[in-house]
Amino acid sequence: MKVSIKSLFIAGLACAASAVWAEFPDKPVVLLVPYAAGGPSDKIARDLAEALRKPLNQTVLVDNAVGAGGTIGVAKVARAPADGYTLLVHHIGMATAPALYRKLSYKVPEDFEYLGLINEAPSVVITKPTAPVNNFAELRKWIADQGTKINLAHAGLGSASHLCGLMLQSTLKQNLTSVPYKGTAPAMTDLIGGQVDMMCEQAANAVPQIEGKKVKVFGSTGLQRVNVPSLKDVPTLAESGLPGFNVQIWHGLYAPKGTPPAVLAKLNTALRAALKDPDFIKREEAIGLSVISDKRIEPAEHRKFVEAEMVRWAKVIKDAGEYAD
Ligand code: ASP
């Protein structure tokens, strides 16, 4: 048999590479969150980091890269080394940014590897504690009377709070004044303080504030009520006269395109273990989130789901005439 030096060299390289990937991860893995610390995405990422530590047998850290509705952080992960050590925890914004931003430095779905969906949950419509309204009918009237005098806080174009607010305004056929933040953690501080009036916020960040009576709640955005005892009497917007209103916010885990298959397989296995971890499930359920247990924990199904969401939201965004340069 004739064996060329070149083929021996290539075989040697392949062996060395698989040995390297066999040891993955041999240093801390970073989960990058494209929004401010203390907000819903950050909370989810920190809980997930904790649940991934055991199956990965490695330290898992969370880092925040904020701005431009989350697109700065996403771009950072798209450009990160494709070695499995920098991952992205991101929500529905992954699917909506391509329709909202005319100039985006990354492509969805092409620039990412899909590791599985993490959770989904409705959002809730909340106001500052001093808002002069106490139920959804009163809130609707207040919006109709005050219009753009009402400030609607959100986490930037394409964020969950922005999309949900957009849906609410187009359903009610009313415009509010949009106030963008770098995440809903700082927006929540201003809502509690009364500097802004309203927000459509994910359950993960809203539930503790509602339970602490720091904000008023008017309805949830999914087809089911938020599944926590403190919100069981809060109707969905669909129940309150906006039939079909349905905004569910999901989060997924991503790696840069080109991450070696052996590394992706290890990360997906670790994610599956984390999503079955009873402590993780308990923590997420306490803030109204459902942990994914269906086929969307498969990378191919996760990608398919993101593609379907891109189509669904592109229409909503186009109808609303929203975009950023
Ligand atoms: N996920 C964002 C955050 O963590 C909020 C949003 O998208 O509305 O701040």
XYZ file of N, CA and C and ligand atoms in Angstrom, residues 35 39-42 91 155 159-161 183-185 201-202, ligand 1:
54
model
N -28.249 41.086 26.608
C -29.001 42.116 27.351
C -28.375 42.334 28.730
N -31.767 41.044 34.060
C -33.007 40.944 33.287
C -33.392 39.484 33.048
N -34.487 39.263 32.308
C -34.973 37.890 32.121
C -33.980 36.965 31.409
N -33.345 37.451 30.331
C -32.411 36.573 29.609
C -31.219 36.226 30.495
N -30.771 37.223 31.257
C -29.640 37.013 32.162
C -29.984 35.998 33.256
N -33.204 34.907 22.808
C -34.630 34.594 22.674
C -35.142 34.833 21.265
N -36.682 46.770 25.609
C -35.239 46.510 25.610
C -34.613 46.690 24.220
N -36.353 43.244 20.682
C -36.377 42.556 21.981
C -37.795 42.020 22.211
N -37.930 41.133 23.178
C -39.239 40.538 23.465
C -40.238 41.607 23.879
N -39.779 42.530 24.727
C -40.678 43.578 25.224
C -41.093 44.516 24.094
N -31.896 46.645 28.198
C -32.413 45.403 28.749
C -33.595 45.790 29.615
N -34.421 44.812 30.003
C -35.571 45.209 30.816
C -35.228 45.288 32.303
N -33.995 44.930 32.692
C -33.607 45.146 34.103
C -33.601 46.653 34.396
N -43.507 42.699 29.744
C -42.266 42.066 30.209
C -42.416 40.565 30.377
N -41.305 39.863 30.176
C -41.313 38.414 30.341
C -41.571 38.036 31.798
N -34.540 39.710 27.152
C -34.370 41.111 27.458
C -33.590 41.272 28.734
O -33.136 40.301 29.270
C -35.667 41.809 27.565
C -36.472 41.766 26.305
O -36.097 41.119 25.352
O -37.494 42.416 26.293
O -33.442 42.366 29.195
